[in-house]
Amino acid sequence: MSKHDTRPPVDREFIERAASAWIRAADAGVIDARELAWLLAHLNAGLPSEIVGVPG
């Protein structure tokens, strides 16, 4: 990370919160299943079931 980089490091809590928010958005119909799959795949954090703690 450069000294001018103001982005916070991505940690496990951020990944879990992002995944949970996207899943809630899909449940509410705000995003569709393809968008959800794309977002989760690009988190680069493992299987979605591992991220949100759902037994797969």
Coordinates of C-alpha atoms in Angstrom, one line a residue:
M1 CA 0.0 0.0 0.0
S2 CA 1.4 3.4 -1.0
K3 CA 1.6 6.3 1.5
H4 CA -1.1 8.1 -0.6
D5 CA -3.5 5.2 -0.6
T6 CA -6.5 6.2 1.5
R7 CA -8.5 3.0 1.0
P8 CA -8.8 0.9 4.1
P9 CA -7.5 -2.6 3.9
V10 CA -10.1 -5.2 3.0
D11 CA -10.5 -7.5 5.9
R12 CA -12.7 -10.5 6.7
E13 CA -15.4 -8.3 8.4
F14 CA -15.6 -6.1 5.3
I15 CA -16.0 -9.1 3.0
E16 CA -18.7 -10.6 5.3
R17 CA -20.7 -7.3 5.4
A18 CA -20.4 -6.8 1.7
A19 CA -21.6 -10.3 0.9
S20 CA -24.5 -10.1 3.4
A21 CA -25.6 -6.8 2.0
W22 CA -25.5 -8.1 -1.6
I23 CA -27.5 -11.2 -0.6
R24 CA -30.1 -9.1 1.1
A25 CA -30.3 -6.9 -2.0
A26 CA -30.9 -10.0 -4.1
D27 CA -33.6 -11.3 -1.7
A28 CA -35.3 -7.9 -2.0
G29 CA -35.2 -8.0 -5.7
V30 CA -32.8 -5.1 -6.1
I31 CA -30.3 -7.2 -7.9
D32 CA -30.8 -10.4 -9.8
A33 CA -29.1 -13.8 -9.3
R34 CA -26.5 -13.2 -12.1
E35 CA -25.5 -9.9 -10.5
L36 CA -25.2 -11.5 -7.1
A37 CA -23.1 -14.3 -8.5
W38 CA -20.8 -11.8 -10.3
L39 CA -20.4 -9.7 -7.2
L40 CA -19.6 -12.7 -4.9
A41 CA -17.2 -14.1 -7.4
H42 CA -15.3 -10.8 -7.6
L43 CA -15.0 -10.6 -3.8
N44 CA -12.2 -13.1 -4.2
A45 CA -12.9 -14.4 -0.7
G46 CA -13.9 -18.0 -1.1
L47 CA -17.2 -19.7 -1.5
P48 CA -20.3 -17.6 -0.7
S49 CA -21.4 -20.2 1.9
E50 CA -18.0 -19.8 3.7
I51 CA -18.3 -16.0 3.6
V52 CA -21.7 -15.7 5.2
G53 CA -21.5 -18.9 7.3
V54 CA -24.3 -20.9 5.6
P55 CA -23.7 -24.6 5.5
G56 CA -23.2 -25.6 1.9

